[in-house]
PDB file of C-alpha atoms and ligand atoms in Angstrom:
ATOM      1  CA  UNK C  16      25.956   7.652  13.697  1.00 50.00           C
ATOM      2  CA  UNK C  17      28.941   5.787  12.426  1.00 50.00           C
ATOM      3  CA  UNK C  18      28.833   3.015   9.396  1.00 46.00           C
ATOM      4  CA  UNK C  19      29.350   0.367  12.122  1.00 46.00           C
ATOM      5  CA  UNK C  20      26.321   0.873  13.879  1.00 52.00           C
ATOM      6  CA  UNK C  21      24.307   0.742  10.498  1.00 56.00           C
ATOM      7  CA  UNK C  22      23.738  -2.976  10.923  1.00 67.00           C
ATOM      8  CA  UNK C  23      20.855  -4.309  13.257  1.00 79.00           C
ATOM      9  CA  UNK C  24      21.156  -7.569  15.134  1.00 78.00           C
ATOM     10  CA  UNK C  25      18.426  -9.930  14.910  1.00 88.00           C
ATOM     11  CA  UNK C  26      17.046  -8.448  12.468  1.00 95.00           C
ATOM     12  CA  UNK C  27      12.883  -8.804  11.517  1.00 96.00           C
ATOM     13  CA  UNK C  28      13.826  -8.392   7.403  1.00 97.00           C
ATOM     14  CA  UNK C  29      15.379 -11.322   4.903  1.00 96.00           C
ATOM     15  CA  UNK C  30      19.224 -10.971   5.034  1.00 95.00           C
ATOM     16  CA  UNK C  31      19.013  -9.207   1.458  1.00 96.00           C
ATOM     17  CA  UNK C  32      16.444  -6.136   2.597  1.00 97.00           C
ATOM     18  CA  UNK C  33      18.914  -6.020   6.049  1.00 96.00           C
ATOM     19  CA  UNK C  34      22.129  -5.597   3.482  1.00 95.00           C
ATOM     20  CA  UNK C  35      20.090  -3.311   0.980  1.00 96.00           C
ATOM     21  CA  UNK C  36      19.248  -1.435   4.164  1.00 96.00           C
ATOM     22  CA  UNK C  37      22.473  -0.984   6.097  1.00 94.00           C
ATOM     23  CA  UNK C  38      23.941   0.390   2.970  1.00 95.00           C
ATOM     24  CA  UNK C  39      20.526   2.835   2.226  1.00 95.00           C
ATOM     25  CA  UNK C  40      21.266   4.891   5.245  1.00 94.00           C
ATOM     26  CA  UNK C  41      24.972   5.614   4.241  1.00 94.00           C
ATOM     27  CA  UNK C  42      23.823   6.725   1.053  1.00 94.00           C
ATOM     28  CA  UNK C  43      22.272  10.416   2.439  1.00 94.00           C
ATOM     29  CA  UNK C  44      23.882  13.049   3.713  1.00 94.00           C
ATOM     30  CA  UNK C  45      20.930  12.377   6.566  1.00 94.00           C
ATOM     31  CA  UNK C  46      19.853   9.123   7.268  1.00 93.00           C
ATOM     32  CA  UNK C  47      16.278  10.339   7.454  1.00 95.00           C
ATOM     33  CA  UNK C  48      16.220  10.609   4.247  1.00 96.00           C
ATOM     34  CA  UNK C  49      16.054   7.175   3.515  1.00 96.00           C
ATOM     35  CA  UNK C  50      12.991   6.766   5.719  1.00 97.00           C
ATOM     36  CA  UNK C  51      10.519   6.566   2.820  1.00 97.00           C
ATOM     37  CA  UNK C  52      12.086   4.016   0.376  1.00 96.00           C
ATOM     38  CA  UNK C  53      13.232   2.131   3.729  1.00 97.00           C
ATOM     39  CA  UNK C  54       9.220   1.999   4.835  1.00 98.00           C
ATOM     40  CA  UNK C  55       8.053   1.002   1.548  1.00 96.00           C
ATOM     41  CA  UNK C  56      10.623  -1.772   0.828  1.00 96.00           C
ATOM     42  CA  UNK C  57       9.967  -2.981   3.948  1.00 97.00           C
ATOM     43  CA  UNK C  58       6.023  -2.896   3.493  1.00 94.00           C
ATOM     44  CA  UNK C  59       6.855  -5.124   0.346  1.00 90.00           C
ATOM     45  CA  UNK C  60       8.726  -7.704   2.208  1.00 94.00           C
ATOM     46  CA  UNK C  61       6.720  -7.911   5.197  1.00 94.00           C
ATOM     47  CA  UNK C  62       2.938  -6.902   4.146  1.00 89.00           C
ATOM     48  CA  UNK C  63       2.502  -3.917   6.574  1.00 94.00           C
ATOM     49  CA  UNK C  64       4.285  -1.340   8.288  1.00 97.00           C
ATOM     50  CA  UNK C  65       3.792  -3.067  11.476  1.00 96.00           C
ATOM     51  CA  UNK C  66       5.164  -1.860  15.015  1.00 97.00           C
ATOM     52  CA  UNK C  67       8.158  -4.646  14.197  1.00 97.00           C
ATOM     53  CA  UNK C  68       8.986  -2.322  11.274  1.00 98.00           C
ATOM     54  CA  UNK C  69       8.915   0.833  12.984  1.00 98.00           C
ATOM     55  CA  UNK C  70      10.801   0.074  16.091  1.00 97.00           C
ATOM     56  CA  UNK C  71      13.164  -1.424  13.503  1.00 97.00           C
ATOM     57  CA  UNK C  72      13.464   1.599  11.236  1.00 97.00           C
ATOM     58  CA  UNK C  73      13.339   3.857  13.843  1.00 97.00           C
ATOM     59  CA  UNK C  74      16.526   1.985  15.308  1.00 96.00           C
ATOM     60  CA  UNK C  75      18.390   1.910  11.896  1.00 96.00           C
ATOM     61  CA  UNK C  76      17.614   5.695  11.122  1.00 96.00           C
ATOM     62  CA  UNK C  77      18.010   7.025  15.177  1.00 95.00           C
ATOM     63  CA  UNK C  78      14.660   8.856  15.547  1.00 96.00           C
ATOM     64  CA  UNK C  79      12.078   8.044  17.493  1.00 97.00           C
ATOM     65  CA  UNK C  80       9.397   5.109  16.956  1.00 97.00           C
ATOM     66  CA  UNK C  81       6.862   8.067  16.883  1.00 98.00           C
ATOM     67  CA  UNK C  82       9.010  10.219  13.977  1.00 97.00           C
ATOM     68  CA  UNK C  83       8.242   6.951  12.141  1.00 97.00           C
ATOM     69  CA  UNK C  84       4.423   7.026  12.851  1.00 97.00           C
ATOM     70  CA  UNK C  85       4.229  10.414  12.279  1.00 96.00           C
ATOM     71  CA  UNK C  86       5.543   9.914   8.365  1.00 96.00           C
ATOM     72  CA  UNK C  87       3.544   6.823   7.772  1.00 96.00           C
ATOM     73  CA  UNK C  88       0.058   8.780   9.211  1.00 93.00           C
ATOM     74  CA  UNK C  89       1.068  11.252   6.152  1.00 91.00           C
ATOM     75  CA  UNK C  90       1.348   8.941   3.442  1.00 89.00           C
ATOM     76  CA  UNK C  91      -1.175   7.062   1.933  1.00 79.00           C
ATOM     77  CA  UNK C  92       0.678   4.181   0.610  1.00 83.00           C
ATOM     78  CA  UNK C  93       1.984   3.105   3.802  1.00 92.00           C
ATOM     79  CA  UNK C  94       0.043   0.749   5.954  1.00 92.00           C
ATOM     80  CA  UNK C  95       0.048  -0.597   9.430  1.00 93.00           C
ATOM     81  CA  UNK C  96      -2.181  -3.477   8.995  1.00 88.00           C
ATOM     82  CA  UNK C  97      -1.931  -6.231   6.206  1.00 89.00           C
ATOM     83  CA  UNK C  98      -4.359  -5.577   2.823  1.00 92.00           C
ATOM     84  CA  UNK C  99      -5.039  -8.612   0.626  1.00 93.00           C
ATOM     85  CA  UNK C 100      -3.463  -9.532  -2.311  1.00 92.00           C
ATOM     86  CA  UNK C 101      -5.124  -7.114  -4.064  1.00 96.00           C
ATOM     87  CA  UNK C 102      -6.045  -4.150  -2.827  1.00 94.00           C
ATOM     88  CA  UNK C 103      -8.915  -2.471  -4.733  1.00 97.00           C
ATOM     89  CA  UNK C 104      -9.182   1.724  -4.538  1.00 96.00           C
ATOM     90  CA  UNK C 105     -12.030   2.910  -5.530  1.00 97.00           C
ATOM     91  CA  UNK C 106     -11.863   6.803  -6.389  1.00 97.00           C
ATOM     92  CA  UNK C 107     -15.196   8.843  -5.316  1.00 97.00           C
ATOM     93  CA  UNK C 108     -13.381  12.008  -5.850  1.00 96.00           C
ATOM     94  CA  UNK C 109     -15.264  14.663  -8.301  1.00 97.00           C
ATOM     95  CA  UNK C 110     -15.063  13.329 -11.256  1.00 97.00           C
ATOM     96  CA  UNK C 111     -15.360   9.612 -10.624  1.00 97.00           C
ATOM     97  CA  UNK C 112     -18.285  10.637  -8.283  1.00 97.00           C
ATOM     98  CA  UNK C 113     -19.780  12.906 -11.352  1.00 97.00           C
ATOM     99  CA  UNK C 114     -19.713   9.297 -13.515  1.00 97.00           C
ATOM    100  CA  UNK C 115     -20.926   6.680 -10.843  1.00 97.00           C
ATOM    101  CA  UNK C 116     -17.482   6.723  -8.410  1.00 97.00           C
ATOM    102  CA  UNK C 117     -20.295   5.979  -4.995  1.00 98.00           C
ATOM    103  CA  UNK C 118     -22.256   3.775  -6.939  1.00 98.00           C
ATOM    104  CA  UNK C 119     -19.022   1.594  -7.999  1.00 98.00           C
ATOM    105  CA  UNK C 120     -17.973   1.477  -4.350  1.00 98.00           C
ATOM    106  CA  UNK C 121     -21.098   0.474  -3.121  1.00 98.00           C
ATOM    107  CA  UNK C 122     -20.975  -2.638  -6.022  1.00 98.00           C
ATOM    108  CA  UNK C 123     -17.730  -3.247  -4.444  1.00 98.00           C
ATOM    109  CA  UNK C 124     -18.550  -3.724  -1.141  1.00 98.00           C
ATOM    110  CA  UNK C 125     -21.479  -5.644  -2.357  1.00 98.00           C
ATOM    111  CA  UNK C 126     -19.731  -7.841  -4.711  1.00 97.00           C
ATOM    112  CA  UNK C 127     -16.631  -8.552  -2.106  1.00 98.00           C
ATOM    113  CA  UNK C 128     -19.188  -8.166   0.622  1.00 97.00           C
ATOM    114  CA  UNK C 129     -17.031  -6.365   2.801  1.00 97.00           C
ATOM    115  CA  UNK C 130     -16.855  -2.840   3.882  1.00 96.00           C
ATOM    116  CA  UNK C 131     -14.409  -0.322   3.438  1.00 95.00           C
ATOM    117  CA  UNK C 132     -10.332  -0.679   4.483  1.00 91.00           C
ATOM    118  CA  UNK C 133     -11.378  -4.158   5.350  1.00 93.00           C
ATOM    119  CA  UNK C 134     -10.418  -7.733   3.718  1.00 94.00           C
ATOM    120  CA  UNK C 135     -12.292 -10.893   2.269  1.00 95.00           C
ATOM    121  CA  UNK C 136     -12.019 -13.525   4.700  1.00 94.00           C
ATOM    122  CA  UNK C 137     -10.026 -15.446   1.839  1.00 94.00           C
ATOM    123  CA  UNK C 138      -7.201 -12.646   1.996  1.00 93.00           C
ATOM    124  CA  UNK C 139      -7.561 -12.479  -1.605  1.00 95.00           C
ATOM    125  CA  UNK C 140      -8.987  -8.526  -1.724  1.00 97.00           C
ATOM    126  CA  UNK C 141      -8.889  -5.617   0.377  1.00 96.00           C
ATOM    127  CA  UNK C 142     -11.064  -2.404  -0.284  1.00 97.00           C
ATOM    128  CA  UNK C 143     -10.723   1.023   0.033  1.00 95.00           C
ATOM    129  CA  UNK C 144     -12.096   4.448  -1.074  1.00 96.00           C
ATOM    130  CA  UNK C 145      -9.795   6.791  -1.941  1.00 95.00           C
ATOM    131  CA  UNK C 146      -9.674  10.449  -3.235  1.00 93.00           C
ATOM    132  CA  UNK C 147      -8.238  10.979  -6.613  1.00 95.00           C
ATOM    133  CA  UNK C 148      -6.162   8.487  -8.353  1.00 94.00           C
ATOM    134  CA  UNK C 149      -5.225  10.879 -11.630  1.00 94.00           C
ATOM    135  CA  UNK C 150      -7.275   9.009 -13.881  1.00 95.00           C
ATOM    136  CA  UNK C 151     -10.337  12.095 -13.744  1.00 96.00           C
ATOM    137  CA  UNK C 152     -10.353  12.023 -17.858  1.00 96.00           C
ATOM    138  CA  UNK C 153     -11.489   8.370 -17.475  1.00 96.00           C
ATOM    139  CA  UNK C 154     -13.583   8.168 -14.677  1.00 97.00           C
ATOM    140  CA  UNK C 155     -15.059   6.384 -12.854  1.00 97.00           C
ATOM    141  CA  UNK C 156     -11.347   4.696 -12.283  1.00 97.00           C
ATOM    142  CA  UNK C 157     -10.328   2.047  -9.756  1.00 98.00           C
ATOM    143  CA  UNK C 158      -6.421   1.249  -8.728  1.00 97.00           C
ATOM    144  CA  UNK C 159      -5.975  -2.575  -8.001  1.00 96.00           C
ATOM    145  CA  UNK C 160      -2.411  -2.513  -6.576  1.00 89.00           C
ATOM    146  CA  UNK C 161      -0.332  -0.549  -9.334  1.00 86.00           C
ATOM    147  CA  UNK C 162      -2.928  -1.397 -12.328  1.00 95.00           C
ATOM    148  CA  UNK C 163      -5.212   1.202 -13.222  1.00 96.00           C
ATOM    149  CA  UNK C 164      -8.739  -0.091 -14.726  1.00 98.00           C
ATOM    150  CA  UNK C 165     -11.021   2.978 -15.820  1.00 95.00           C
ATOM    151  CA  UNK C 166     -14.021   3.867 -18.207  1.00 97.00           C
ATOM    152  CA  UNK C 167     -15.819   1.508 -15.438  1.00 97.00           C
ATOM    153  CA  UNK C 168     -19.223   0.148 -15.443  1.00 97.00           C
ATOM    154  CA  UNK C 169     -20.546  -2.407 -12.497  1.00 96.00           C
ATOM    155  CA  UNK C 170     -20.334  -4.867 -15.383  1.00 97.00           C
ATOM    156  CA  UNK C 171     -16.373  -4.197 -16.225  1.00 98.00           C
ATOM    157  CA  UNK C 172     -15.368  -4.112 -12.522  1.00 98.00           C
ATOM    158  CA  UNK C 173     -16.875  -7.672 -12.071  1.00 98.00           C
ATOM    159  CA  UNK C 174     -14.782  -8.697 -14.824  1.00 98.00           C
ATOM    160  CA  UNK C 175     -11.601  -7.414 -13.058  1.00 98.00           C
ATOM    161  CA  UNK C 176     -12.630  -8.869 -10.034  1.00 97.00           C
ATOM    162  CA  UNK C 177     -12.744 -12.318 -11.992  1.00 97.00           C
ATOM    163  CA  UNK C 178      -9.338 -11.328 -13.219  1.00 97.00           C
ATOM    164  CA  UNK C 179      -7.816 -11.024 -10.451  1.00 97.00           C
ATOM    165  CA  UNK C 180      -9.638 -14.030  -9.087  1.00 95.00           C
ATOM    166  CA  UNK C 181      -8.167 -16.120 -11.516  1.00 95.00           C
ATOM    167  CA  UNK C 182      -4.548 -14.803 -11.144  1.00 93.00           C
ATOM    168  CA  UNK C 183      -5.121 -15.766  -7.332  1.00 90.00           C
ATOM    169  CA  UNK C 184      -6.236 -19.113  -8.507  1.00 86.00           C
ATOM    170  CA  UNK C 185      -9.656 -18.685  -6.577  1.00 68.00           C
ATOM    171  CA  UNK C 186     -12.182 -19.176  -9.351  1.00 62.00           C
TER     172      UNK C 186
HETATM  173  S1  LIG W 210     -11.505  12.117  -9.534  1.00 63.17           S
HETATM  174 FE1  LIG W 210     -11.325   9.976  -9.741  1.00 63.17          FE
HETATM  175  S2  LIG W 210      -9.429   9.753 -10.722  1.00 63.17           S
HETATM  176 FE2  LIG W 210      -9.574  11.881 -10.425  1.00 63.17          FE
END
C-alpha cells in the first residue's frame, strides 16, 4: 500500500490519533504490525474496540475486519464493549484463590451489586474475574485499571472502592 493511501477520510478518531496513526503504519516493514498499539490507542480514545474501530483499522492496515477480530478475541486487554471508569479484576487464579481470590469476587459483586464483565448503572465500575495478574506473592490481588492493590481483605477492597469513588467524585 503506498504512503498516500495511509490517510482515512472521515475518519471516527480525533485529528491527533488519525495523524499519530497514518504515520504508525509507515513505521513497519508490515503494516500489521502496528495492529496492536493501533487497537489499544484507539481503545483509549474511544472506550472500546467497537465495530467503528475495526472496520477502521482494518481499512488503515488492509486486512480484513475479521483479521482484526481475530487479534482482539486473543488479547485480553482489548474490548468490544465500553467498561466503566474503573475497571476492577479480580484474580481467582491459584494463589489468590488459595488466600480468599472467590470470596473477594463474590464481595465484589456484592458490594458493586453487579455481576461479572458487567457495569454499575452509574458507569463508574466495571467487574471482571480474571486469571493471574502476577501479583501471586501478594495474593489475594485485584487490578483497578493499571493500579495494583494486593494483601486484600473484604475490609481493604471497600476502602479502594471508596477511593476510587472519591476520585470519580461519587461519594
Ligand atoms: S494467582 Fe492471583 S496474582 Fe497470581
Amino acid at each position: 500500500m503506498s504512503p498516500e493511501m495511509n490517510s482515512v477520510p472521515n475518519t471516527i478518531f480525533s485529528p491527533e490519533l488519525a495523524a499519530r496513526f497514518d504515520k504508525l503504519v509507515t513505521l513497519y516493514p508490515a503494516r500489521r504490525s502496528a495492529l496492536i498499539p493501533m487497537l489499544l490507542y484507539a481503545q483509549d480514545e474511544v472506550g472500546a474496540v467497537n465495530d467503528a474501530v475495526i472496520a477502521e483499522i482494518a481499512q488503515r492496515i488492509g486486512i480484513t475486519e475479521l483479521d482484526v477480530r481475530n487479534v482482539i478475541s486473543y488479547y485480553s486487554l482489548l474490548h468490544t464493549k465500553p467498561h466503566g471508569k474503573f475497571h476492577v479484576q479480580v484474580c481467582t487464579n491459584i494463589s489468590c484463590m488459595l488466600r480468599g481470590g472467590n470470596e473477594m469476587l463474590a464481595h465484589c459483586k456484592e458490594k458493586l451489586g453487579i455481576g461479572n464483565k458487567e457495569t454499575t448503572p452509574d458507569g463508574i465500575f466495571s467487574l471482571e474475574e480474571v486469571e493471574c495478574i502476577g501479583a501471586c506473592c501478594w495474593a489475594p490481588a485485584v487490578q483497578v485499571n493499571y493500579d495494583f492493590h494486593d494483601n486484600l481483605t473484604t475490609e481493604k477492597m471497600d476502602a479502594v472502592f471508596e477511593n476510587y469513588r472519591q476520585k470519580a467524585g461519587k461519594s
